[in-house]
mmCIF file of C-alpha atoms in Angstrom:
data_model
loop_
_atom_site.group_PDB
_atom_site.id
_atom_site.type_symbol
_atom_site.label_atom_id
_atom_site.label_comp_id
_atom_site.label_asym_id
_atom_site.label_seq_id
_atom_site.Cartn_x
_atom_site.Cartn_y
_atom_site.Cartn_z
ATOM 1 C CA UNK A 1 -79.072 39.837 3.521
ATOM 2 C CA UNK A 2 -80.222 39.278 -0.062
ATOM 3 C CA UNK A 3 -80.724 43.004 -0.496
ATOM 4 C CA UNK A 4 -77.178 43.656 0.688
ATOM 5 C CA UNK A 5 -75.792 41.069 -1.735
ATOM 6 C CA UNK A 6 -77.873 42.509 -4.583
ATOM 7 C CA UNK A 7 -76.636 46.002 -3.756
ATOM 8 C CA UNK A 8 -73.061 44.763 -3.690
ATOM 9 C CA UNK A 9 -73.534 43.016 -7.032
ATOM 10 C CA UNK A 10 -75.142 46.121 -8.492
ATOM 11 C CA UNK A 11 -72.181 48.119 -7.258
ATOM 12 C CA UNK A 12 -69.786 45.696 -8.919
ATOM 13 C CA UNK A 13 -71.747 45.935 -12.167
ATOM 14 C CA UNK A 14 -71.620 49.717 -12.011
ATOM 15 C CA UNK A 15 -67.899 49.637 -11.223
ATOM 16 C CA UNK A 16 -67.208 47.220 -14.075
ATOM 17 C CA UNK A 17 -69.407 49.244 -16.423
ATOM 18 C CA UNK A 18 -67.666 52.455 -15.431
ATOM 19 C CA UNK A 19 -64.260 50.835 -15.797
ATOM 20 C CA UNK A 20 -65.167 49.438 -19.226
ATOM 21 C CA UNK A 21 -66.478 52.818 -20.364
ATOM 22 C CA UNK A 22 -63.281 54.458 -19.139
ATOM 23 C CA UNK A 23 -61.160 51.935 -21.024
ATOM 24 C CA UNK A 24 -63.290 52.335 -24.158
ATOM 25 C CA UNK A 25 -62.887 56.106 -23.990
ATOM 26 C CA UNK A 26 -59.158 55.729 -23.530
ATOM 27 C CA UNK A 27 -58.961 53.339 -26.485
ATOM 28 C CA UNK A 28 -60.953 55.758 -28.644
ATOM 29 C CA UNK A 29 -58.682 58.629 -27.640
ATOM 30 C CA UNK A 30 -55.611 56.578 -28.459
ATOM 31 C CA UNK A 31 -56.921 55.788 -31.931
ATOM 32 C CA UNK A 32 -56.721 59.495 -32.725
ATOM 33 C CA UNK A 33 -53.160 59.947 -31.474
ATOM 34 C CA UNK A 34 -50.877 60.932 -34.345
ATOM 35 C CA UNK A 35 -47.677 61.561 -32.414
ATOM 36 C CA UNK A 36 -46.013 61.016 -29.053
ATOM 37 C CA UNK A 37 -46.578 64.651 -28.125
ATOM 38 C CA UNK A 38 -49.200 63.705 -25.504
ATOM 39 C CA UNK A 39 -47.324 60.700 -24.166
ATOM 40 C CA UNK A 40 -45.743 61.090 -20.747
ATOM 41 C CA UNK A 41 -43.183 58.328 -20.118
ATOM 42 C CA UNK A 42 -42.915 56.957 -16.594
ATOM 43 C CA UNK A 43 -40.402 54.144 -16.692
ATOM 44 C CA UNK A 44 -38.587 51.673 -18.917
ATOM 45 C CA UNK A 45 -40.126 48.229 -18.516
ATOM 46 C CA UNK A 46 -37.542 46.375 -20.557
ATOM 47 C CA UNK A 47 -34.947 47.024 -23.238
ATOM 48 C CA UNK A 48 -32.601 45.136 -25.504
ATOM 49 C CA UNK A 49 -29.608 47.024 -26.823
ATOM 50 C CA UNK A 50 -28.817 44.339 -29.380
ATOM 51 C CA UNK A 51 -32.246 44.334 -31.066
ATOM 52 C CA UNK A 52 -32.838 48.077 -30.452
ATOM 53 C CA UNK A 53 -36.042 47.340 -28.524
ATOM 54 C CA UNK A 54 -37.603 49.240 -25.624
ATOM 55 C CA UNK A 55 -40.901 48.818 -23.757
ATOM 56 C CA UNK A 56 -42.049 51.935 -21.902
ATOM 57 C CA UNK A 57 -44.850 52.514 -19.399
ATOM 58 C CA UNK A 58 -46.537 55.898 -19.425
ATOM 59 C CA UNK A 59 -49.770 57.743 -20.035
ATOM 60 C CA UNK A 60 -51.551 59.440 -22.910
ATOM 61 C CA UNK A 61 -53.532 62.556 -22.085
ATOM 62 C CA UNK A 62 -53.264 65.689 -20.021
ATOM 63 C CA UNK A 63 -54.271 65.587 -16.349
ATOM 64 C CA UNK A 64 -53.347 62.541 -14.303
ATOM 65 C CA UNK A 65 -57.026 62.044 -13.448
ATOM 66 C CA UNK A 66 -58.146 61.480 -17.039
ATOM 67 C CA UNK A 67 -54.947 60.153 -18.589
ATOM 68 C CA UNK A 68 -54.840 56.714 -20.191
ATOM 69 C CA UNK A 69 -52.238 54.286 -18.886
ATOM 70 C CA UNK A 70 -50.249 52.770 -21.712
ATOM 71 C CA UNK A 71 -47.347 50.544 -22.607
ATOM 72 C CA UNK A 72 -45.480 51.584 -25.741
ATOM 73 C CA UNK A 73 -43.048 49.233 -27.437
ATOM 74 C CA UNK A 74 -40.589 50.874 -29.820
ATOM 75 C CA UNK A 75 -38.061 49.245 -32.088
ATOM 76 C CA UNK A 76 -35.591 50.733 -34.521
ATOM 77 C CA UNK A 77 -36.147 49.340 -37.973
ATOM 78 C CA UNK A 78 -33.547 47.023 -39.523
ATOM 79 C CA UNK A 79 -31.387 47.893 -42.460
ATOM 80 C CA UNK A 80 -33.080 47.344 -45.822
ATOM 81 C CA UNK A 81 -31.518 45.179 -48.513
ATOM 82 C CA UNK A 82 -33.053 47.536 -51.088
ATOM 83 C CA UNK A 83 -31.260 50.674 -49.884
ATOM 84 C CA UNK A 84 -28.246 49.362 -47.965
ATOM 85 C CA UNK A 85 -25.965 51.254 -50.384
ATOM 86 C CA UNK A 86 -27.172 54.494 -48.781
ATOM 87 C CA UNK A 87 -25.162 53.626 -45.681
ATOM 88 C CA UNK A 88 -21.952 53.849 -47.680
ATOM 89 C CA UNK A 89 -22.118 57.457 -48.868
ATOM 90 C CA UNK A 90 -20.688 60.809 -47.832
ATOM 91 C CA UNK A 91 -23.867 61.381 -45.783
ATOM 92 C CA UNK A 92 -22.704 58.797 -43.231
ATOM 93 C CA UNK A 93 -20.310 60.648 -40.942
ATOM 94 C CA UNK A 94 -17.694 58.619 -39.076
ATOM 95 C CA UNK A 95 -15.454 59.289 -36.090
ATOM 96 C CA UNK A 96 -12.695 56.820 -35.256
ATOM 97 C CA UNK A 97 -12.898 55.349 -31.745
ATOM 98 C CA UNK A 98 -9.882 53.053 -31.892
ATOM 99 C CA UNK A 99 -7.473 51.343 -34.289
ATOM 100 C CA UNK A 100 -5.501 48.121 -33.919
ATOM 101 C CA UNK A 101 -3.701 46.318 -36.741
ATOM 102 C CA UNK A 102 -6.288 45.733 -39.503
ATOM 103 C CA UNK A 103 -9.242 46.567 -37.210
ATOM 104 C CA UNK A 104 -10.681 50.072 -36.846
ATOM 105 C CA UNK A 105 -13.914 50.983 -35.033
ATOM 106 C CA UNK A 106 -16.013 54.072 -35.648
ATOM 107 C CA UNK A 107 -19.008 55.830 -34.190
ATOM 108 C CA UNK A 108 -21.199 57.548 -36.736
ATOM 109 C CA UNK A 109 -24.442 59.126 -37.867
ATOM 110 C CA UNK A 110 -26.665 57.841 -40.654
ATOM 111 C CA UNK A 111 -28.437 59.941 -43.251
ATOM 112 C CA UNK A 112 -32.091 60.956 -42.915
ATOM 113 C CA UNK A 113 -33.017 58.470 -45.656
ATOM 114 C CA UNK A 114 -32.186 55.647 -43.239
ATOM 115 C CA UNK A 115 -34.183 57.150 -40.380
ATOM 116 C CA UNK A 116 -37.569 56.050 -41.662
ATOM 117 C CA UNK A 117 -37.931 58.863 -44.193
ATOM 118 C CA UNK A 118 -36.276 59.375 -47.568
ATOM 119 C CA UNK A 119 -33.883 62.103 -48.569
ATOM 120 C CA UNK A 120 -35.127 65.515 -49.663
ATOM 121 C CA UNK A 121 -34.259 64.621 -53.255
ATOM 122 C CA UNK A 122 -36.509 61.565 -53.027
ATOM 123 C CA UNK A 123 -39.332 63.623 -51.519
ATOM 124 C CA UNK A 124 -39.041 66.243 -54.265
ATOM 125 C CA UNK A 125 -39.026 63.682 -57.080
ATOM 126 C CA UNK A 126 -41.727 61.464 -55.538
ATOM 127 C CA UNK A 127 -44.590 63.775 -54.501
ATOM 128 C CA UNK A 128 -46.940 60.851 -53.811
ATOM 129 C CA UNK A 129 -44.602 59.434 -51.192
ATOM 130 C CA UNK A 130 -46.282 58.429 -47.938
ATOM 131 C CA UNK A 131 -44.335 57.428 -44.838
ATOM 132 C CA UNK A 132 -44.445 53.869 -43.581
ATOM 133 C CA UNK A 133 -45.243 53.266 -39.925
ATOM 134 C CA UNK A 134 -41.887 52.357 -38.443
ATOM 135 C CA UNK A 135 -42.764 51.946 -34.788
ATOM 136 C CA UNK A 136 -44.282 48.782 -33.403
ATOM 137 C CA UNK A 137 -46.453 49.629 -30.394
ATOM 138 C CA UNK A 138 -49.002 48.104 -28.081
ATOM 139 C CA UNK A 139 -51.108 49.601 -25.317
ATOM 140 C CA UNK A 140 -52.400 48.461 -21.981
ATOM 141 C CA UNK A 141 -55.053 50.578 -20.292
ATOM 142 C CA UNK A 142 -54.952 48.883 -16.903
ATOM 143 C CA UNK A 143 -54.045 51.041 -13.930
ATOM 144 C CA UNK A 144 -50.262 51.044 -13.428
ATOM 145 C CA UNK A 145 -48.851 49.406 -10.330
ATOM 146 C CA UNK A 146 -47.807 51.737 -7.497
ATOM 147 C CA UNK A 147 -44.203 52.783 -7.598
ATOM 148 C CA UNK A 148 -41.698 51.740 -4.979
ATOM 149 C CA UNK A 149 -40.629 54.950 -3.247
ATOM 150 C CA UNK A 150 -37.204 53.454 -2.623
ATOM 151 C CA UNK A 151 -36.638 53.354 -6.384
ATOM 152 C CA UNK A 152 -37.645 56.944 -7.092
ATOM 153 C CA UNK A 153 -34.167 57.911 -8.301
ATOM 154 C CA UNK A 154 -34.159 54.992 -10.748
ATOM 155 C CA UNK A 155 -37.619 55.968 -11.991
ATOM 156 C CA UNK A 156 -36.540 59.572 -12.484
ATOM 157 C CA UNK A 157 -33.538 58.379 -14.465
ATOM 158 C CA UNK A 158 -35.771 56.094 -16.557
ATOM 159 C CA UNK A 159 -38.162 58.949 -17.236
ATOM 160 C CA UNK A 160 -35.303 61.125 -18.454
ATOM 161 C CA UNK A 161 -33.981 58.281 -20.614
ATOM 162 C CA UNK A 162 -37.378 57.606 -22.138
ATOM 163 C CA UNK A 163 -37.996 61.302 -22.715
ATOM 164 C CA UNK A 164 -34.761 61.438 -24.680
ATOM 165 C CA UNK A 165 -35.853 58.435 -26.754
ATOM 166 C CA UNK A 166 -39.260 59.943 -27.451
ATOM 167 C CA UNK A 167 -37.645 63.248 -28.395
ATOM 168 C CA UNK A 168 -35.240 61.472 -30.732
ATOM 169 C CA UNK A 169 -38.179 59.751 -32.442
ATOM 170 C CA UNK A 170 -39.737 63.156 -33.010
ATOM 171 C CA UNK A 171 -43.230 64.382 -32.204
ATOM 172 C CA UNK A 172 -44.319 64.480 -35.853
ATOM 173 C CA UNK A 173 -47.699 65.975 -36.762
ATOM 174 C CA UNK A 174 -51.110 65.090 -38.151
ATOM 175 C CA UNK A 175 -49.568 65.449 -41.602
ATOM 176 C CA UNK A 176 -47.894 62.068 -41.093
ATOM 177 C CA UNK A 177 -51.309 60.411 -40.823
ATOM 178 C CA UNK A 178 -52.498 62.165 -43.968
ATOM 179 C CA UNK A 179 -49.550 60.829 -45.951
ATOM 180 C CA UNK A 180 -47.367 63.941 -45.954
ATOM 181 C CA UNK A 181 -43.802 63.877 -44.593
ATOM 182 C CA UNK A 182 -43.326 65.882 -41.384
ATOM 183 C CA UNK A 183 -41.598 69.225 -41.632
ATOM 184 C CA UNK A 184 -38.386 69.536 -39.606
ATOM 185 C CA UNK A 185 -35.507 71.971 -39.775
ATOM 186 C CA UNK A 186 -32.096 70.677 -40.850
ATOM 187 C CA UNK A 187 -30.433 71.246 -37.488
ATOM 188 C CA UNK A 188 -33.066 69.106 -35.772
ATOM 189 C CA UNK A 189 -32.555 66.351 -38.326
ATOM 190 C CA UNK A 190 -28.794 66.525 -37.828
ATOM 191 C CA UNK A 191 -29.167 66.137 -34.067
ATOM 192 C CA UNK A 192 -31.547 63.220 -34.414
ATOM 193 C CA UNK A 193 -29.874 61.136 -37.073
ATOM 194 C CA UNK A 194 -29.769 57.533 -35.883
ATOM 195 C CA UNK A 195 -26.517 56.389 -34.319
ATOM 196 C CA UNK A 196 -24.183 53.941 -35.984
ATOM 197 C CA UNK A 197 -21.276 51.901 -34.757
ATOM 198 C CA UNK A 198 -19.034 50.411 -37.397
ATOM 199 C CA UNK A 199 -15.985 48.193 -37.414
ATOM 200 C CA UNK A 200 -13.766 48.310 -40.477
ATOM 201 C CA UNK A 201 -11.360 45.438 -41.158
ATOM 202 C CA UNK A 202 -8.811 46.535 -43.703
ATOM 203 C CA UNK A 203 -6.992 44.864 -45.321
ATOM 204 C CA UNK A 204 -9.396 41.928 -44.960
ATOM 205 C CA UNK A 205 -8.460 38.356 -45.798
ATOM 206 C CA UNK A 206 -10.856 35.818 -47.272
ATOM 207 C CA UNK A 207 -11.195 34.353 -43.770
ATOM 208 C CA UNK A 208 -12.407 37.740 -42.522
ATOM 209 C CA UNK A 209 -14.956 37.833 -45.338
ATOM 210 C CA UNK A 210 -16.122 34.273 -44.661
ATOM 211 C CA UNK A 211 -16.578 35.041 -40.967
ATOM 212 C CA UNK A 212 -19.340 37.559 -41.717
ATOM 213 C CA UNK A 213 -20.863 35.903 -44.802
ATOM 214 C CA UNK A 214 -24.159 34.176 -44.034
ATOM 215 C CA UNK A 215 -24.035 30.457 -44.779
ATOM 216 C CA UNK A 216 -25.913 27.414 -43.464
ATOM 217 C CA UNK A 217 -24.293 25.898 -40.391
ATOM 218 C CA UNK A 218 -23.497 22.275 -39.641
ATOM 219 C CA UNK A 219 -23.003 20.541 -36.302
ATOM 220 C CA UNK A 220 -19.705 18.796 -35.620
ATOM 221 C CA UNK A 221 -19.356 16.268 -32.788
ATOM 222 C CA UNK A 222 -15.605 16.377 -32.321
ATOM 223 C CA UNK A 223 -13.967 13.359 -30.680
ATOM 224 C CA UNK A 224 -10.349 13.592 -29.468
ATOM 225 C CA UNK A 225 -9.375 11.570 -32.561
ATOM 226 C CA UNK A 226 -11.129 14.004 -34.919
ATOM 227 C CA UNK A 227 -9.491 16.920 -33.138
ATOM 228 C CA UNK A 228 -6.018 15.472 -33.672
ATOM 229 C CA UNK A 229 -6.620 14.378 -37.262
ATOM 230 C CA UNK A 230 -8.796 17.202 -38.632
ATOM 231 C CA UNK A 231 -9.271 20.233 -36.387
ATOM 232 C CA UNK A 232 -5.803 20.777 -34.948
ATOM 233 C CA UNK A 233 -3.916 20.570 -38.280
ATOM 234 C CA UNK A 234 -6.373 23.057 -39.758
ATOM 235 C CA UNK A 235 -5.974 25.453 -36.809
ATOM 236 C CA UNK A 236 -2.191 25.277 -37.054
ATOM 237 C CA UNK A 237 -2.141 26.118 -40.752
ATOM 238 C CA UNK A 238 -5.060 28.514 -41.149
ATOM 239 C CA UNK A 239 -5.566 30.666 -38.055
ATOM 240 C CA UNK A 240 -5.727 34.428 -38.414
ATOM 241 C CA UNK A 241 -2.772 36.585 -37.434
ATOM 242 C CA UNK A 242 -2.691 37.283 -33.701
ATOM 243 C CA UNK A 243 -0.654 40.468 -34.034
ATOM 244 C CA UNK A 244 -3.601 42.615 -32.969
ATOM 245 C CA UNK A 245 -3.867 40.545 -29.746
ATOM 246 C CA UNK A 246 -0.167 40.956 -29.028
ATOM 247 C CA UNK A 247 -0.503 44.711 -29.656
ATOM 248 C CA UNK A 248 -3.055 44.846 -26.840
ATOM 249 C CA UNK A 249 -1.018 42.723 -24.448
ATOM 250 C CA UNK A 250 2.094 44.837 -25.103
ATOM 251 C CA UNK A 251 0.155 48.131 -24.691
ATOM 252 C CA UNK A 252 0.923 49.145 -28.267
ATOM 253 C CA UNK A 253 -2.774 49.492 -29.064
ATOM 254 C CA UNK A 254 -6.003 50.132 -27.148
ATOM 255 C CA UNK A 255 -4.245 50.857 -23.859
ATOM 256 C CA UNK A 256 -6.763 53.630 -23.176
ATOM 257 C CA UNK A 257 -9.584 51.052 -23.278
ATOM 258 C CA UNK A 258 -8.126 48.747 -20.628
ATOM 259 C CA UNK A 259 -10.559 48.326 -17.734
ATOM 260 C CA UNK A 260 -8.262 46.207 -15.577
ATOM 261 C CA UNK A 261 -4.932 44.401 -15.850
ATOM 262 C CA UNK A 262 -3.105 41.738 -13.909
ATOM 263 C CA UNK A 263 0.416 41.761 -15.425
ATOM 264 C CA UNK A 264 1.502 38.344 -14.148
ATOM 265 C CA UNK A 265 2.911 36.441 -17.179
ATOM 266 C CA UNK A 266 1.413 33.107 -16.074
ATOM 267 C CA UNK A 267 -1.935 33.970 -14.469
ATOM 268 C CA UNK A 268 -2.450 37.568 -15.569
ATOM 269 C CA UNK A 269 -4.749 39.076 -18.174
ATOM 270 C CA UNK A 270 -6.041 42.307 -19.670
ATOM 271 C CA UNK A 271 -9.740 43.169 -19.392
ATOM 272 C CA UNK A 272 -11.258 45.150 -22.275
ATOM 273 C CA UNK A 273 -14.790 46.075 -23.336
ATOM 274 C CA UNK A 274 -15.945 44.138 -26.368
ATOM 275 C CA UNK A 275 -16.262 46.258 -29.501
ATOM 276 C CA UNK A 276 -20.043 45.828 -29.278
ATOM 277 C CA UNK A 277 -20.222 47.581 -25.866
ATOM 278 C CA UNK A 278 -19.764 51.321 -25.360
ATOM 279 C CA UNK A 279 -19.180 50.964 -21.546
ATOM 280 C CA UNK A 280 -22.060 53.374 -20.853
ATOM 281 C CA UNK A 281 -24.921 50.952 -20.218
ATOM 282 C CA UNK A 282 -24.417 48.144 -17.672
ATOM 283 C CA UNK A 283 -27.579 46.532 -19.087
ATOM 284 C CA UNK A 284 -25.601 45.283 -22.105
ATOM 285 C CA UNK A 285 -22.201 44.852 -20.467
ATOM 286 C CA UNK A 286 -19.851 42.690 -22.543
ATOM 287 C CA UNK A 287 -16.114 42.388 -21.818
ATOM 288 C CA UNK A 288 -13.177 40.145 -22.738
ATOM 289 C CA UNK A 289 -10.367 38.897 -20.528
ATOM 290 C CA UNK A 290 -7.320 38.139 -22.712
ATOM 291 C CA UNK A 291 -4.631 36.119 -20.935
ATOM 292 C CA UNK A 292 -0.988 37.209 -21.043
ATOM 293 C CA UNK A 293 0.302 33.653 -21.421
ATOM 294 C CA UNK A 294 0.924 32.647 -25.037
ATOM 295 C CA UNK A 295 0.342 29.209 -26.517
ATOM 296 C CA UNK A 296 -3.090 28.383 -25.078
ATOM 297 C CA UNK A 297 -5.225 28.255 -28.188
ATOM 298 C CA UNK A 298 -8.566 26.919 -26.974
ATOM 299 C CA UNK A 299 -10.396 24.641 -24.547
ATOM 300 C CA UNK A 300 -8.508 21.673 -26.000
ATOM 301 C CA UNK A 301 -5.205 23.004 -24.627
ATOM 302 C CA UNK A 302 -6.468 23.522 -21.068
ATOM 303 C CA UNK A 303 -5.320 21.201 -18.261
ATOM 304 C CA UNK A 304 -5.255 21.341 -14.469
ATOM 305 C CA UNK A 305 -2.031 23.346 -14.812
ATOM 306 C CA UNK A 306 -4.164 26.280 -15.971
ATOM 307 C CA UNK A 307 -6.563 26.281 -13.019
ATOM 308 C CA UNK A 308 -4.752 29.135 -11.269
ATOM 309 C CA UNK A 309 -5.096 31.230 -14.440
ATOM 310 C CA UNK A 310 -8.799 30.476 -14.857
ATOM 311 C CA UNK A 311 -9.596 31.068 -11.179
ATOM 312 C CA UNK A 312 -7.682 34.327 -11.227
ATOM 313 C CA UNK A 313 -9.633 35.552 -14.255
ATOM 314 C CA UNK A 314 -12.938 34.481 -12.729
ATOM 315 C CA UNK A 315 -12.343 36.206 -9.383
ATOM 316 C CA UNK A 316 -10.669 39.420 -10.509
ATOM 317 C CA UNK A 317 -12.930 40.143 -13.470
ATOM 318 C CA UNK A 318 -16.016 39.866 -11.271
ATOM 319 C CA UNK A 319 -14.452 42.117 -8.634
ATOM 320 C CA UNK A 320 -13.473 44.699 -11.266
ATOM 321 C CA UNK A 321 -16.937 44.761 -12.852
ATOM 322 C CA UNK A 322 -18.604 45.183 -9.462
ATOM 323 C CA UNK A 323 -16.273 48.036 -8.555
ATOM 324 C CA UNK A 324 -16.449 49.887 -11.872
ATOM 325 C CA UNK A 325 -20.000 49.216 -13.059
ATOM 326 C CA UNK A 326 -21.876 47.991 -9.987
ATOM 327 C CA UNK A 327 -22.714 44.625 -11.562
ATOM 328 C CA UNK A 328 -22.565 41.794 -8.974
ATOM 329 C CA UNK A 329 -21.143 38.382 -9.807
ATOM 330 C CA UNK A 330 -24.555 36.684 -9.705
ATOM 331 C CA UNK A 331 -25.618 38.893 -12.627
ATOM 332 C CA UNK A 332 -22.715 37.786 -14.834
ATOM 333 C CA UNK A 333 -21.966 34.858 -17.078
ATOM 334 C CA UNK A 334 -18.352 33.992 -17.872
ATOM 335 C CA UNK A 335 -17.713 31.620 -20.764
ATOM 336 C CA UNK A 336 -15.257 30.430 -23.400
ATOM 337 C CA UNK A 337 -16.106 29.833 -27.045
ATOM 338 C CA UNK A 338 -15.371 26.623 -28.883
ATOM 339 C CA UNK A 339 -14.470 27.102 -31.622
ATOM 340 C CA UNK A 340 -13.142 30.563 -30.682
ATOM 341 C CA UNK A 341 -12.938 33.341 -33.257
ATOM 342 C CA UNK A 342 -9.170 33.571 -32.657
ATOM 343 C CA UNK A 343 -6.806 31.065 -31.098
ATOM 344 C CA UNK A 344 -5.359 32.874 -28.090
ATOM 345 C CA UNK A 345 -7.129 32.093 -24.830
ATOM 346 C CA UNK A 346 -9.736 34.673 -23.878
ATOM 347 C CA UNK A 347 -12.830 34.576 -21.681
ATOM 348 C CA UNK A 348 -16.101 36.392 -22.373
ATOM 349 C CA UNK A 349 -18.165 38.032 -19.630
ATOM 350 C CA UNK A 350 -21.627 39.447 -20.278
ATOM 351 C CA UNK A 351 -24.493 40.527 -18.066
ATOM 352 C CA UNK A 352 -27.530 38.274 -17.721
ATOM 353 C CA UNK A 353 -30.479 39.617 -19.677
ATOM 354 C CA UNK A 354 -28.296 40.807 -22.548
ATOM 355 C CA UNK A 355 -28.512 38.554 -25.589
ATOM 356 C CA UNK A 356 -24.798 38.588 -26.273
ATOM 357 C CA UNK A 357 -23.643 36.888 -29.470
ATOM 358 C CA UNK A 358 -22.107 33.456 -29.034
ATOM 359 C CA UNK A 359 -23.996 32.429 -25.891
ATOM 360 C CA UNK A 360 -25.671 29.499 -27.650
ATOM 361 C CA UNK A 361 -25.292 26.077 -26.068
ATOM 362 C CA UNK A 362 -23.363 24.743 -29.066
ATOM 363 C CA UNK A 363 -20.610 27.325 -28.632
ATOM 364 C CA UNK A 364 -20.408 28.733 -25.099
ATOM 365 C CA UNK A 365 -18.793 26.793 -22.227
ATOM 366 C CA UNK A 366 -19.339 28.337 -18.789
ATOM 367 C CA UNK A 367 -16.078 29.244 -17.078
ATOM 368 C CA UNK A 368 -17.307 27.765 -13.789
ATOM 369 C CA UNK A 369 -18.020 24.454 -15.536
ATOM 370 C CA UNK A 370 -14.609 24.455 -17.224
ATOM 371 C CA UNK A 371 -12.930 24.971 -13.841
ATOM 372 C CA UNK A 372 -15.035 22.215 -12.262
ATOM 373 C CA UNK A 373 -14.231 19.770 -15.076
ATOM 374 C CA UNK A 374 -10.490 20.377 -14.727
ATOM 375 C CA UNK A 375 -10.644 20.023 -10.945
ATOM 376 C CA UNK A 376 -12.274 16.614 -11.340
ATOM 377 C CA UNK A 377 -10.282 15.429 -14.375
ATOM 378 C CA UNK A 378 -6.978 17.226 -15.118
ATOM 379 C CA UNK A 379 -6.985 16.131 -18.788
ATOM 380 C CA UNK A 380 -10.745 16.483 -19.312
ATOM 381 C CA UNK A 381 -10.499 18.575 -22.493
ATOM 382 C CA UNK A 382 -7.990 16.246 -24.106
ATOM 383 C CA UNK A 383 -10.403 13.309 -23.685
ATOM 384 C CA UNK A 384 -13.836 14.929 -24.001
ATOM 385 C CA UNK A 385 -16.031 14.926 -27.081
ATOM 386 C CA UNK A 386 -16.969 18.532 -27.875
ATOM 387 C CA UNK A 387 -19.685 19.851 -30.152
ATOM 388 C CA UNK A 388 -19.476 22.990 -32.281
ATOM 389 C CA UNK A 389 -20.847 24.399 -35.522
ATOM 390 C CA UNK A 390 -19.131 25.265 -38.785
ATOM 391 C CA UNK A 391 -20.346 27.369 -41.680
ATOM 392 C CA UNK A 392 -20.908 25.548 -44.917
ATOM 393 C CA UNK A 393 -17.967 26.021 -47.241
ATOM 394 C CA UNK A 394 -15.499 27.468 -44.746
ATOM 395 C CA UNK A 395 -12.085 25.875 -44.293
ATOM 396 C CA UNK A 396 -12.860 23.668 -41.311
ATOM 397 C CA UNK A 397 -16.112 22.485 -42.885
ATOM 398 C CA UNK A 398 -14.175 21.573 -46.028
ATOM 399 C CA UNK A 399 -11.644 19.556 -44.011
ATOM 400 C CA UNK A 400 -14.394 17.595 -42.275
ATOM 401 C CA UNK A 401 -16.062 17.025 -45.630
ATOM 402 C CA UNK A 402 -12.784 15.697 -47.052
ATOM 403 C CA UNK A 403 -12.524 13.372 -44.054
ATOM 404 C CA UNK A 404 -15.947 11.940 -44.914
ATOM 405 C CA UNK A 405 -17.649 13.280 -41.791
ATOM 406 C CA UNK A 406 -20.863 14.230 -43.623
ATOM 407 C CA UNK A 407 -21.115 11.015 -45.675
#
């Protein structure tokens, strides 16, 4: 009995020793990897379109028997304050995707200098230049979990997607480790310039500028009295032009982008992709339902009379997104902003798992909760105290400061 236990323990020691040696060998091999040329991607573990992040499972090495299992995390680097001017040159090529009033969106390609390596002129005039490591990565040498055969098509798609990402990063060479820039032909560089999406607002008002200018934020706890005395007068006098919204509702602009429309003047709406979503990846789905009915500026204007409108939006948007993109209702969040960025009622829908802007608790109000509140109390949003944030120095912040709110 004791001999059997000792033999079993010895076997475990041998197995652990062998496993440790295998992992050590794999780690040593990885330390000498200078490119992704030997990396075989298997599947995408997670991704975030907003932060340009992707975690990929795969292997380093040749044969499956001696390959090292790995997890590689890649992120595109952020724009640099030191060279941001390089974005705004003739090297950045733009193609208009749509135009509406003062808003125009473009897809584009950035120059090589913004792809983690400087321009040829910089390389020629700075011979001691050495590239900076731009990819964050980590590895895990544990054996990968078995794959679900039922998901083989998904895995094959993931492998193709990851292969495209790895190819776009470039295989590089040992020269990169030695401090010399990799050699690539111009056509390859042109194909693999990083993508850019840009929205141009022109002519822009000071309110447009203030919207995107970073400033400290302050929390407002808005009572019905404060709304009537401070917020509402400001909204009435200062809101941005809604002409671009009316252009959409009247099919004068962006009609080709409409995903769904209910034309009813009281309960109808138009469903559009948000400018931050290209409609190609359900993983970062983000759409807007803009109601046809005029005069509903925000949550504060909603009463039980608008329940049919809100229910209609909730039901038909979810049905449309399931039909067109295969995203079920339990994977969606529908919400209204307060304060909204423009004062014509619209509802945001984004897929769970996507860190959509404006989903913070101090701004987003779930559509289902709004409906429930109005069912219980028809004038809920005329009597409720609502919290929101304002940027320091903007118009609404100034009005609250004048009213002594921050004293």
